[in-house]
Amino acid sequence: CFQISCQGATSITTFAVFLCDKIASALCRAVYERTALDIALDMQGKISDFNGNRSSLEVCILKHLAEEENFENFKVYISHPESFLKSYIRRRVETYCLDKNRRLEKFLDYSLTRCYESIQSAVFLATSVVKDRKDRNDKISLWLDEFCSALGEVLSLPRSDLKSIEHQEITDIEFLNNAMAEALAPLKEDLKEGFAAADMSCFERQPHEILAEQFAGCWHQCPFCGAVCTNTMPNHDGDHQLIFHRPQVLTGYRWHRTDNLVIDICSSSVASDCMFRIGEDTWIPYKKYRDAGPPYSTWNIPPDPSMQAYWKWFVCHFRTQLEKRYNGKFHGKGEIPSSWQKIKKQDALDELEK
C-alpha cells in the first residue's frame, strides 16, 4: 500500500512539474503582453502628449523640437513625419519606463501578480469541480479541461498541448492541488528575478507601437510644402487636406533661375498668378495645380494667406542652415519680412496652443 501511494505521489509531482513547465513560457509571454498594454494605457492617462488626437500630439512634437533647437531633428521631422512621430513616442516610452523610478519593473511585477493569481484560482477551481466527481475515471482529463477553461484569456495554454499527461492515473485530486501550489511557487520567483534586468527589448509587441496605433491616419505630405494631411483615416476617400500650409522652402523650393528661396505658402500661391514647374520644362499655374496630375491632383488647397507664427520663427531662427541645405539665399523674392524677425519663440509656441 505504501509503495502504491509513493508511486501516486511521484506521478502527481511529475504531472505538476510538467504542467508548470508548460505554464512557465505562457506566463512569461502573458506578463509582457499585459505589461505592454498597461504601459500604453498608463501613459495615455498621465502624459498630456498622448491623451488627445494626432493634431494635439503634433503640437507637443513641435514644442519639443523648438525647445531642443536641433536643426537635424527638424530635418527628419519635415522629411519623414511618420517615422519621426514613432521614434518620438518610443523615446518617451523608454524614458517613462527606464528612468530612475524603474517603472518597468513595477509594471512587470503588477502583471505577474495578476497572472499568477489567475493561475492559482484556475487550479483551485479545477480541483473543486473535479474532486467529488465519482462518475468519472478520467479525472485528470476533466481537471485539465476545467483548468484550461478557467485560464481563459489570461494565458495562452492550448489544451491540445497537454494530451500527453491527460491519461495519468491520478485519483487524489486534493494532493494534486498541493503539488501544483508547490511547483508554481519557484516559477513566480524566477520570473521576478529576471525583471531587475528587463529592458524594452523583452517585449514582442512594443508599448510604443500600441501607443502609435492611436495616432494612425493619413501620412501623405503636401507636394509643395511637405505638411501632412490631417485626415484621421489612413486610406480615406476624397482629397488630402490640412489647415496650415508651410513656407515652401521647407521642401527646397527656389524661384526659377535664381538662388532666392521661396517663403510663400502653397495656400497663398494658389491665389496668385505664379506658376510651378514639373519635370524639365512643364509649367502649371498654381491656380490650376490639379492639372499637374498626381500627387498634386489628390490635394484640396483652398486659397488662404494665413501662416503659423511657428514656421516664420523657424525660418528666421534656422536661416543659415536652410540656406546651406538648399543652396539658396533669403533675398530678392525670398526676402524675410522684418515682421517675422520680431517673432519670439514663446510667441510661436503660445500660438500653437490656441
mmCIF file of C-alpha atoms in Angstrom:
data_model
loop_
_atom_site.group_PDB
_atom_site.id
_atom_site.type_symbol
_atom_site.label_atom_id
_atom_site.label_comp_id
_atom_site.label_asym_id
_atom_site.label_seq_id
_atom_site.Cartn_x
_atom_site.Cartn_y
_atom_site.Cartn_z
ATOM 1 C CA CYS A 1 0.000 0.000 0.000
ATOM 2 C CA PHE A 2 2.865 2.371 0.914
ATOM 3 C CA GLN A 3 4.568 1.634 -2.411
ATOM 4 C CA ILE A 4 1.369 2.433 -4.354
ATOM 5 C CA SER A 5 0.882 5.726 -2.527
ATOM 6 C CA CYS A 6 4.540 6.623 -3.243
ATOM 7 C CA GLN A 7 4.004 5.877 -6.910
ATOM 8 C CA GLY A 8 0.853 8.013 -6.793
ATOM 9 C CA ALA A 9 2.740 10.869 -5.189
ATOM 10 C CA THR A 10 5.551 10.594 -7.740
ATOM 11 C CA SER A 11 3.199 10.652 -10.716
ATOM 12 C CA ILE A 12 1.342 13.652 -9.236
ATOM 13 C CA THR A 13 4.620 15.521 -8.733
ATOM 14 C CA THR A 14 5.773 14.611 -12.258
ATOM 15 C CA PHE A 15 2.423 15.811 -13.617
ATOM 16 C CA ALA A 16 2.661 19.116 -11.688
ATOM 17 C CA VAL A 17 6.256 19.763 -12.820
ATOM 18 C CA PHE A 18 5.400 19.013 -16.478
ATOM 19 C CA LEU A 19 2.353 21.286 -16.369
ATOM 20 C CA CYS A 20 4.304 24.102 -14.686
ATOM 21 C CA ASP A 21 6.980 23.869 -17.388
ATOM 22 C CA LYS A 22 4.245 24.442 -19.961
ATOM 23 C CA ILE A 23 2.803 27.285 -17.893
ATOM 24 C CA ALA A 24 6.215 28.996 -17.457
ATOM 25 C CA SER A 25 6.693 30.182 -21.056
ATOM 26 C CA ALA A 26 2.994 31.029 -21.440
ATOM 27 C CA LEU A 27 3.126 33.040 -18.202
ATOM 28 C CA CYS A 28 6.213 34.950 -19.327
ATOM 29 C CA ARG A 29 4.533 35.835 -22.651
ATOM 30 C CA ALA A 30 1.305 36.855 -20.906
ATOM 31 C CA VAL A 31 3.140 39.094 -18.423
ATOM 32 C CA TYR A 32 4.940 41.001 -21.184
ATOM 33 C CA GLU A 33 1.814 41.267 -23.363
ATOM 34 C CA ARG A 34 -0.246 42.602 -20.460
ATOM 35 C CA THR A 35 2.532 44.960 -19.343
ATOM 36 C CA ALA A 36 2.853 46.484 -22.834
ATOM 37 C CA LEU A 37 -0.871 47.310 -22.762
ATOM 38 C CA ASP A 38 -0.686 48.620 -19.198
ATOM 39 C CA ILE A 39 2.211 50.954 -20.054
ATOM 40 C CA ALA A 40 0.380 52.326 -23.108
ATOM 41 C CA LEU A 41 -2.820 52.903 -21.097
ATOM 42 C CA ASP A 42 -0.946 54.470 -18.190
ATOM 43 C CA MET A 43 0.885 56.898 -20.465
ATOM 44 C CA GLN A 44 -2.344 57.783 -22.271
ATOM 45 C CA GLY A 45 -3.854 58.731 -18.946
ATOM 46 C CA LYS A 46 -0.902 60.531 -17.361
ATOM 47 C CA ILE A 47 1.053 62.185 -20.180
ATOM 48 C CA SER A 48 -0.663 65.046 -21.984
ATOM 49 C CA ASP A 49 1.117 64.244 -25.296
ATOM 50 C CA PHE A 50 -0.846 61.017 -25.557
ATOM 51 C CA ASN A 51 -4.331 61.790 -24.286
ATOM 52 C CA GLY A 52 -5.525 63.679 -27.356
ATOM 53 C CA ASN A 53 -5.575 63.158 -31.113
ATOM 54 C CA ARG A 54 -2.768 63.329 -33.665
ATOM 55 C CA SER A 55 -3.104 67.108 -34.057
ATOM 56 C CA SER A 56 -2.521 67.650 -30.336
ATOM 57 C CA LEU A 57 0.452 65.258 -30.390
ATOM 58 C CA GLU A 58 1.785 67.221 -33.373
ATOM 59 C CA VAL A 59 1.707 70.387 -31.231
ATOM 60 C CA CYS A 60 3.657 68.575 -28.479
ATOM 61 C CA ILE A 61 6.261 67.459 -31.035
ATOM 62 C CA LEU A 62 6.633 70.977 -32.467
ATOM 63 C CA LYS A 63 7.095 72.385 -28.948
ATOM 64 C CA HIS A 64 9.681 69.691 -28.184
ATOM 65 C CA LEU A 65 11.580 70.480 -31.405
ATOM 66 C CA ALA A 66 11.545 74.215 -30.676
ATOM 67 C CA GLU A 67 12.849 73.602 -27.151
ATOM 68 C CA GLU A 68 15.681 71.412 -28.500
ATOM 69 C CA GLU A 69 16.541 73.819 -31.338
ATOM 70 C CA ASN A 70 18.292 70.986 -33.172
ATOM 71 C CA PHE A 71 18.103 71.523 -36.943
ATOM 72 C CA GLU A 72 18.997 67.884 -37.699
ATOM 73 C CA ASN A 73 15.895 66.708 -35.835
ATOM 74 C CA PHE A 74 13.737 69.245 -37.660
ATOM 75 C CA LYS A 75 15.064 67.844 -40.947
ATOM 76 C CA VAL A 76 13.958 64.321 -40.020
ATOM 77 C CA TYR A 77 10.564 65.572 -38.811
ATOM 78 C CA ILE A 78 9.925 67.541 -42.029
ATOM 79 C CA SER A 79 11.108 64.783 -44.408
ATOM 80 C CA HIS A 80 9.862 61.683 -42.565
ATOM 81 C CA PRO A 81 6.988 62.756 -40.285
ATOM 82 C CA GLU A 82 5.590 59.274 -39.641
ATOM 83 C CA SER A 83 8.880 57.679 -38.595
ATOM 84 C CA PHE A 84 9.725 60.780 -36.531
ATOM 85 C CA LEU A 85 6.412 60.508 -34.663
ATOM 86 C CA LYS A 86 7.046 56.824 -33.933
ATOM 87 C CA SER A 87 10.586 57.410 -32.699
ATOM 88 C CA TYR A 88 9.347 60.343 -30.575
ATOM 89 C CA ILE A 89 6.786 58.040 -28.921
ATOM 90 C CA ARG A 90 9.419 55.316 -28.483
ATOM 91 C CA ARG A 91 11.805 57.731 -26.742
ATOM 92 C CA ARG A 92 9.046 58.980 -24.449
ATOM 93 C CA VAL A 93 8.103 55.403 -23.515
ATOM 94 C CA GLU A 94 11.729 54.441 -22.809
ATOM 95 C CA THR A 95 12.240 57.495 -20.596
ATOM 96 C CA TYR A 96 8.984 56.799 -18.758
ATOM 97 C CA CYS A 97 9.797 53.135 -18.121
ATOM 98 C CA LEU A 98 13.561 53.173 -17.579
ATOM 99 C CA ASP A 99 14.188 56.413 -15.662
ATOM 100 C CA LYS A 100 15.403 56.405 -12.057
ATOM 101 C CA ASN A 101 11.968 55.172 -10.874
ATOM 102 C CA ARG A 102 12.357 51.958 -12.942
ATOM 103 C CA ARG A 103 8.628 51.909 -13.618
ATOM 104 C CA LEU A 104 9.113 48.969 -15.987
ATOM 105 C CA GLU A 105 9.906 46.653 -13.069
ATOM 106 C CA LYS A 106 6.799 47.787 -11.177
ATOM 107 C CA PHE A 107 4.595 47.265 -14.248
ATOM 108 C CA LEU A 108 6.022 43.751 -14.743
ATOM 109 C CA ASP A 109 5.582 42.879 -11.054
ATOM 110 C CA TYR A 110 1.980 44.013 -11.143
ATOM 111 C CA SER A 111 1.210 41.980 -14.298
ATOM 112 C CA LEU A 112 2.961 38.914 -12.864
ATOM 113 C CA THR A 113 0.942 39.118 -9.634
ATOM 114 C CA ARG A 114 -2.341 39.322 -11.545
ATOM 115 C CA CYS A 115 -1.462 36.483 -13.939
ATOM 116 C CA TYR A 116 -0.141 34.312 -11.091
ATOM 117 C CA GLU A 117 -3.328 34.826 -9.081
ATOM 118 C CA SER A 118 -5.365 33.792 -12.131
ATOM 119 C CA ILE A 119 -3.357 30.550 -12.398
ATOM 120 C CA GLN A 120 -3.832 29.831 -8.686
ATOM 121 C CA SER A 121 -7.567 30.386 -8.903
ATOM 122 C CA ALA A 122 -7.753 28.165 -12.036
ATOM 123 C CA VAL A 123 -6.033 25.351 -10.071
ATOM 124 C CA PHE A 124 -8.449 25.850 -7.159
ATOM 125 C CA LEU A 125 -11.499 25.953 -9.445
ATOM 126 C CA ALA A 126 -10.494 22.829 -11.409
ATOM 127 C CA THR A 127 -9.857 20.961 -8.140
ATOM 128 C CA SER A 128 -13.172 21.927 -6.554
ATOM 129 C CA VAL A 129 -15.120 20.896 -9.687
ATOM 130 C CA VAL A 130 -13.383 17.531 -10.129
ATOM 131 C CA LYS A 131 -12.522 16.229 -6.646
ATOM 132 C CA ASP A 132 -16.017 14.930 -5.793
ATOM 133 C CA ARG A 133 -16.880 13.538 -9.215
ATOM 134 C CA LYS A 134 -17.423 9.819 -8.582
ATOM 135 C CA ASP A 135 -18.853 9.241 -12.078
ATOM 136 C CA ARG A 136 -15.605 9.892 -13.925
ATOM 137 C CA ASN A 137 -12.487 7.725 -14.089
ATOM 138 C CA ASP A 138 -10.628 10.196 -16.314
ATOM 139 C CA LYS A 139 -10.417 12.770 -13.556
ATOM 140 C CA ILE A 140 -7.135 14.235 -14.807
ATOM 141 C CA SER A 141 -8.528 14.834 -18.301
ATOM 142 C CA LEU A 142 -11.534 16.554 -16.741
ATOM 143 C CA TRP A 143 -9.268 18.562 -14.377
ATOM 144 C CA LEU A 144 -7.200 19.785 -17.347
ATOM 145 C CA ASP A 145 -10.391 20.759 -19.224
ATOM 146 C CA GLU A 146 -11.539 22.843 -16.273
ATOM 147 C CA PHE A 147 -8.078 24.311 -15.657
ATOM 148 C CA CYS A 148 -7.559 25.477 -19.261
ATOM 149 C CA SER A 149 -11.105 26.798 -19.440
ATOM 150 C CA ALA A 150 -10.675 28.777 -16.194
ATOM 151 C CA LEU A 151 -7.433 30.323 -17.503
ATOM 152 C CA GLY A 152 -9.378 31.572 -20.498
ATOM 153 C CA GLU A 153 -7.966 34.788 -21.867
ATOM 154 C CA VAL A 154 -5.306 35.211 -19.172
ATOM 155 C CA LEU A 155 -2.839 32.676 -20.524
ATOM 156 C CA SER A 156 -2.480 31.094 -23.929
ATOM 157 C CA LEU A 157 -2.161 27.452 -22.861
ATOM 158 C CA PRO A 158 -3.780 25.265 -25.530
ATOM 159 C CA ARG A 159 -5.485 22.186 -24.095
ATOM 160 C CA SER A 160 -4.083 20.175 -27.033
ATOM 161 C CA ASP A 161 -0.522 20.744 -25.708
ATOM 162 C CA LEU A 162 -1.392 18.696 -22.621
ATOM 163 C CA LYS A 163 -2.571 15.494 -24.323
ATOM 164 C CA SER A 164 0.497 13.582 -23.178
ATOM 165 C CA ILE A 165 -0.390 13.905 -19.474
ATOM 166 C CA GLU A 166 -4.173 13.571 -19.561
ATOM 167 C CA HIS A 167 -4.124 9.785 -19.067
ATOM 168 C CA GLN A 168 -2.189 9.856 -15.796
ATOM 169 C CA GLU A 169 -3.674 7.550 -13.174
ATOM 170 C CA ILE A 170 -4.223 10.217 -10.527
ATOM 171 C CA THR A 171 -7.101 9.933 -8.117
ATOM 172 C CA ASP A 172 -6.013 12.125 -5.205
ATOM 173 C CA ILE A 173 -7.087 15.500 -6.609
ATOM 174 C CA GLU A 174 -6.511 17.313 -3.297
ATOM 175 C CA PHE A 175 -2.886 16.151 -3.319
ATOM 176 C CA LEU A 176 -2.592 17.387 -6.897
ATOM 177 C CA ASN A 177 -3.817 20.796 -5.736
ATOM 178 C CA ASN A 178 -0.983 20.995 -3.176
ATOM 179 C CA ALA A 179 1.627 19.680 -5.638
ATOM 180 C CA MET A 180 0.623 22.395 -8.108
ATOM 181 C CA ALA A 181 0.968 25.117 -5.457
ATOM 182 C CA GLU A 182 4.466 23.827 -4.657
ATOM 183 C CA ALA A 183 5.571 23.618 -8.307
ATOM 184 C CA LEU A 184 4.171 27.075 -9.140
ATOM 185 C CA ALA A 185 5.989 28.958 -6.351
ATOM 186 C CA PRO A 186 9.542 28.940 -7.841
ATOM 187 C CA LEU A 187 8.094 29.824 -11.236
ATOM 188 C CA LYS A 188 6.971 33.206 -9.938
ATOM 189 C CA GLU A 189 10.267 33.899 -8.176
ATOM 190 C CA ASP A 190 12.347 33.007 -11.254
ATOM 191 C CA LEU A 191 10.408 35.419 -13.426
ATOM 192 C CA LYS A 192 10.541 38.141 -10.790
ATOM 193 C CA GLU A 193 14.345 37.870 -10.610
ATOM 194 C CA GLY A 194 14.607 38.495 -14.343
ATOM 195 C CA PHE A 195 12.626 41.737 -14.097
ATOM 196 C CA ALA A 196 15.545 43.591 -12.489
ATOM 197 C CA ALA A 197 17.495 43.325 -15.761
ATOM 198 C CA ALA A 198 14.495 43.705 -18.092
ATOM 199 C CA ASP A 199 14.510 46.382 -20.796
ATOM 200 C CA MET A 200 12.248 47.319 -23.704
ATOM 201 C CA SER A 201 13.742 44.643 -25.974
ATOM 202 C CA CYS A 202 11.917 41.979 -23.923
ATOM 203 C CA PHE A 203 8.565 42.933 -25.475
ATOM 204 C CA GLU A 204 7.342 41.157 -28.572
ATOM 205 C CA ARG A 205 4.690 43.830 -29.123
ATOM 206 C CA GLN A 206 6.206 47.120 -28.043
ATOM 207 C CA PRO A 207 4.297 49.607 -25.843
ATOM 208 C CA HIS A 208 5.265 52.453 -28.187
ATOM 209 C CA GLU A 209 3.700 50.568 -31.119
ATOM 210 C CA ILE A 210 0.439 50.205 -29.189
ATOM 211 C CA LEU A 211 0.501 53.938 -28.406
ATOM 212 C CA ALA A 212 1.319 54.861 -32.009
ATOM 213 C CA GLU A 213 -1.768 52.969 -33.271
ATOM 214 C CA GLN A 214 -3.901 55.611 -31.575
ATOM 215 C CA PHE A 215 -2.339 58.230 -33.859
ATOM 216 C CA ALA A 216 -2.769 56.378 -37.129
ATOM 217 C CA GLY A 217 -4.129 58.373 -40.026
ATOM 218 C CA CYS A 218 -3.128 59.638 -43.443
ATOM 219 C CA TRP A 219 0.586 60.370 -43.865
ATOM 220 C CA HIS A 220 0.514 61.918 -47.334
ATOM 221 C CA GLN A 221 2.539 65.110 -47.488
ATOM 222 C CA CYS A 222 1.617 68.225 -49.439
ATOM 223 C CA PRO A 223 3.695 68.111 -52.642
ATOM 224 C CA PHE A 224 4.559 71.798 -52.261
ATOM 225 C CA CYS A 225 5.385 72.282 -48.566
ATOM 226 C CA GLY A 226 5.574 68.802 -47.038
ATOM 227 C CA ALA A 227 2.894 69.382 -44.360
ATOM 228 C CA VAL A 228 0.955 66.196 -43.522
ATOM 229 C CA CYS A 229 -2.694 65.561 -44.442
ATOM 230 C CA THR A 230 -4.807 65.831 -41.298
ATOM 231 C CA ASN A 231 -7.336 63.113 -42.183
ATOM 232 C CA THR A 232 -7.520 60.530 -39.376
ATOM 233 C CA MET A 233 -8.208 57.619 -41.765
ATOM 234 C CA PRO A 234 -5.156 56.023 -43.477
ATOM 235 C CA ASN A 235 -6.918 55.284 -46.794
ATOM 236 C CA HIS A 236 -9.588 57.956 -46.701
ATOM 237 C CA ASP A 237 -11.951 58.898 -49.517
ATOM 238 C CA GLY A 238 -11.700 62.303 -51.128
ATOM 239 C CA ASP A 239 -8.861 64.774 -51.255
ATOM 240 C CA HIS A 240 -5.949 65.222 -48.886
ATOM 241 C CA GLN A 241 -6.115 68.473 -46.967
ATOM 242 C CA LEU A 242 -4.794 70.336 -43.963
ATOM 243 C CA ILE A 243 -5.408 73.599 -42.131
ATOM 244 C CA PHE A 244 -1.989 75.272 -42.177
ATOM 245 C CA HIS A 245 0.477 75.028 -45.014
ATOM 246 C CA ARG A 246 4.156 75.892 -44.514
ATOM 247 C CA PRO A 247 6.731 78.021 -46.351
ATOM 248 C CA GLN A 248 7.757 76.100 -49.470
ATOM 249 C CA VAL A 249 11.431 76.483 -48.621
ATOM 250 C CA LEU A 250 10.861 73.555 -46.237
ATOM 251 C CA THR A 251 10.891 71.255 -49.263
ATOM 252 C CA GLY A 252 13.669 73.179 -51.018
ATOM 253 C CA TYR A 253 11.660 75.380 -53.411
ATOM 254 C CA ARG A 254 13.598 78.244 -55.088
ATOM 255 C CA TRP A 255 12.413 80.865 -57.549
ATOM 256 C CA HIS A 256 13.224 79.789 -61.119
ATOM 257 C CA ARG A 257 16.745 80.650 -62.346
ATOM 258 C CA THR A 258 17.623 82.372 -59.061
ATOM 259 C CA ASP A 259 19.046 81.375 -55.706
ATOM 260 C CA ASN A 260 16.017 83.015 -53.988
ATOM 261 C CA LEU A 261 14.384 80.586 -51.550
ATOM 262 C CA VAL A 262 10.567 80.530 -51.552
ATOM 263 C CA ILE A 263 8.993 81.711 -48.282
ATOM 264 C CA ASP A 264 5.417 81.758 -49.662
ATOM 265 C CA ILE A 265 2.926 79.111 -48.599
ATOM 266 C CA CYS A 266 1.017 76.973 -51.102
ATOM 267 C CA SER A 267 -2.364 78.207 -49.920
ATOM 268 C CA SER A 268 -1.410 81.773 -50.901
ATOM 269 C CA SER A 269 0.336 80.620 -54.107
ATOM 270 C CA VAL A 270 -2.907 79.058 -55.386
ATOM 271 C CA ALA A 271 -4.499 82.530 -55.282
ATOM 272 C CA SER A 272 -1.587 84.113 -57.197
ATOM 273 C CA ASP A 273 -0.621 84.261 -60.854
ATOM 274 C CA CYS A 274 2.584 82.307 -60.184
ATOM 275 C CA MET A 275 3.448 79.014 -61.848
ATOM 276 C CA PHE A 276 5.387 75.946 -60.798
ATOM 277 C CA ARG A 277 7.429 73.530 -62.830
ATOM 278 C CA ILE A 278 7.105 69.768 -63.049
ATOM 279 C CA GLY A 279 9.703 67.739 -64.888
ATOM 280 C CA GLU A 280 12.193 69.639 -67.023
ATOM 281 C CA ASP A 281 10.040 72.248 -68.715
ATOM 282 C CA THR A 282 6.336 71.844 -67.944
ATOM 283 C CA TRP A 283 4.859 74.915 -66.246
ATOM 284 C CA ILE A 284 1.496 74.838 -64.473
ATOM 285 C CA PRO A 285 -0.312 77.859 -62.984
ATOM 286 C CA TYR A 286 -0.723 77.377 -59.212
ATOM 287 C CA LYS A 287 -4.413 78.193 -59.704
ATOM 288 C CA LYS A 288 -4.673 75.041 -61.844
ATOM 289 C CA TYR A 289 -2.379 72.882 -59.705
ATOM 290 C CA ARG A 290 -4.691 69.870 -60.134
ATOM 291 C CA ASP A 291 -3.859 69.814 -63.869
ATOM 292 C CA ALA A 292 -0.376 68.637 -62.880
ATOM 293 C CA GLY A 293 -1.819 65.175 -62.096
ATOM 294 C CA PRO A 294 -0.905 63.103 -59.008
ATOM 295 C CA PRO A 295 0.162 63.869 -56.361
ATOM 296 C CA TYR A 296 -0.989 67.487 -56.933
ATOM 297 C CA SER A 297 -4.444 66.469 -58.152
ATOM 298 C CA THR A 298 -5.145 64.472 -54.967
ATOM 299 C CA TRP A 299 -4.962 67.605 -52.777
ATOM 300 C CA ASN A 300 -7.513 70.269 -51.925
ATOM 301 C CA ILE A 301 -5.631 73.528 -51.264
ATOM 302 C CA PRO A 302 -8.091 76.399 -50.768
ATOM 303 C CA PRO A 303 -6.677 79.951 -51.048
ATOM 304 C CA ASP A 304 -5.644 81.158 -47.581
ATOM 305 C CA PRO A 305 -2.803 83.555 -46.775
ATOM 306 C CA SER A 306 -2.566 82.681 -43.054
ATOM 307 C CA MET A 307 0.718 81.147 -41.939
ATOM 308 C CA GLN A 308 1.577 79.924 -38.449
ATOM 309 C CA ALA A 309 3.983 82.120 -36.484
ATOM 310 C CA TYR A 310 5.875 78.906 -35.657
ATOM 311 C CA TRP A 311 7.218 78.460 -39.197
ATOM 312 C CA LYS A 312 8.065 82.168 -39.502
ATOM 313 C CA TRP A 313 10.130 81.827 -36.314
ATOM 314 C CA PHE A 314 11.666 78.598 -37.658
ATOM 315 C CA VAL A 315 12.758 80.212 -40.955
ATOM 316 C CA CYS A 316 14.338 83.174 -39.107
ATOM 317 C CA HIS A 317 15.998 81.033 -36.456
ATOM 318 C CA PHE A 318 17.460 78.459 -38.847
ATOM 319 C CA ARG A 319 18.082 80.843 -41.724
ATOM 320 C CA THR A 320 21.764 79.901 -42.145
ATOM 321 C CA GLN A 321 21.111 76.133 -42.001
ATOM 322 C CA LEU A 322 18.247 76.396 -44.528
ATOM 323 C CA GLU A 323 20.394 78.451 -46.939
ATOM 324 C CA LYS A 324 23.158 75.878 -46.696
ATOM 325 C CA ARG A 325 20.825 72.881 -47.016
ATOM 326 C CA TYR A 326 19.017 74.211 -50.100
ATOM 327 C CA ASN A 327 21.928 76.096 -51.625
ATOM 328 C CA GLY A 328 19.998 79.370 -51.779
ATOM 329 C CA LYS A 329 19.506 82.721 -50.076
ATOM 330 C CA PHE A 330 16.686 84.545 -48.331
ATOM 331 C CA HIS A 331 16.935 87.619 -50.513
ATOM 332 C CA GLY A 332 15.252 89.016 -53.609
ATOM 333 C CA LYS A 333 11.883 87.351 -53.869
ATOM 334 C CA GLY A 334 12.774 85.313 -50.778
ATOM 335 C CA GLU A 335 13.458 88.308 -48.529
ATOM 336 C CA ILE A 336 12.302 87.514 -44.975
ATOM 337 C CA PRO A 337 9.825 90.206 -43.807
ATOM 338 C CA SER A 338 11.026 92.235 -40.809
ATOM 339 C CA SER A 339 7.758 91.335 -39.007
ATOM 340 C CA TRP A 340 8.862 87.667 -38.993
ATOM 341 C CA GLN A 341 12.127 88.564 -37.305
ATOM 342 C CA LYS A 342 10.283 90.090 -34.362
ATOM 343 C CA ILE A 343 8.526 86.799 -33.528
ATOM 344 C CA LYS A 344 9.906 85.269 -30.344
ATOM 345 C CA LYS A 345 9.940 81.518 -29.842
ATOM 346 C CA GLN A 346 7.470 81.826 -26.960
ATOM 347 C CA ASP A 347 5.015 83.768 -29.181
ATOM 348 C CA ALA A 348 5.188 80.955 -31.737
ATOM 349 C CA LEU A 349 4.597 78.309 -29.056
ATOM 350 C CA ASP A 350 1.723 80.268 -27.491
ATOM 351 C CA GLU A 351 0.002 80.470 -30.871
ATOM 352 C CA LEU A 352 0.338 76.694 -31.351
ATOM 353 C CA GLU A 353 -1.595 76.153 -28.109
ATOM 354 C CA LYS A 354 -4.637 78.038 -29.388
#
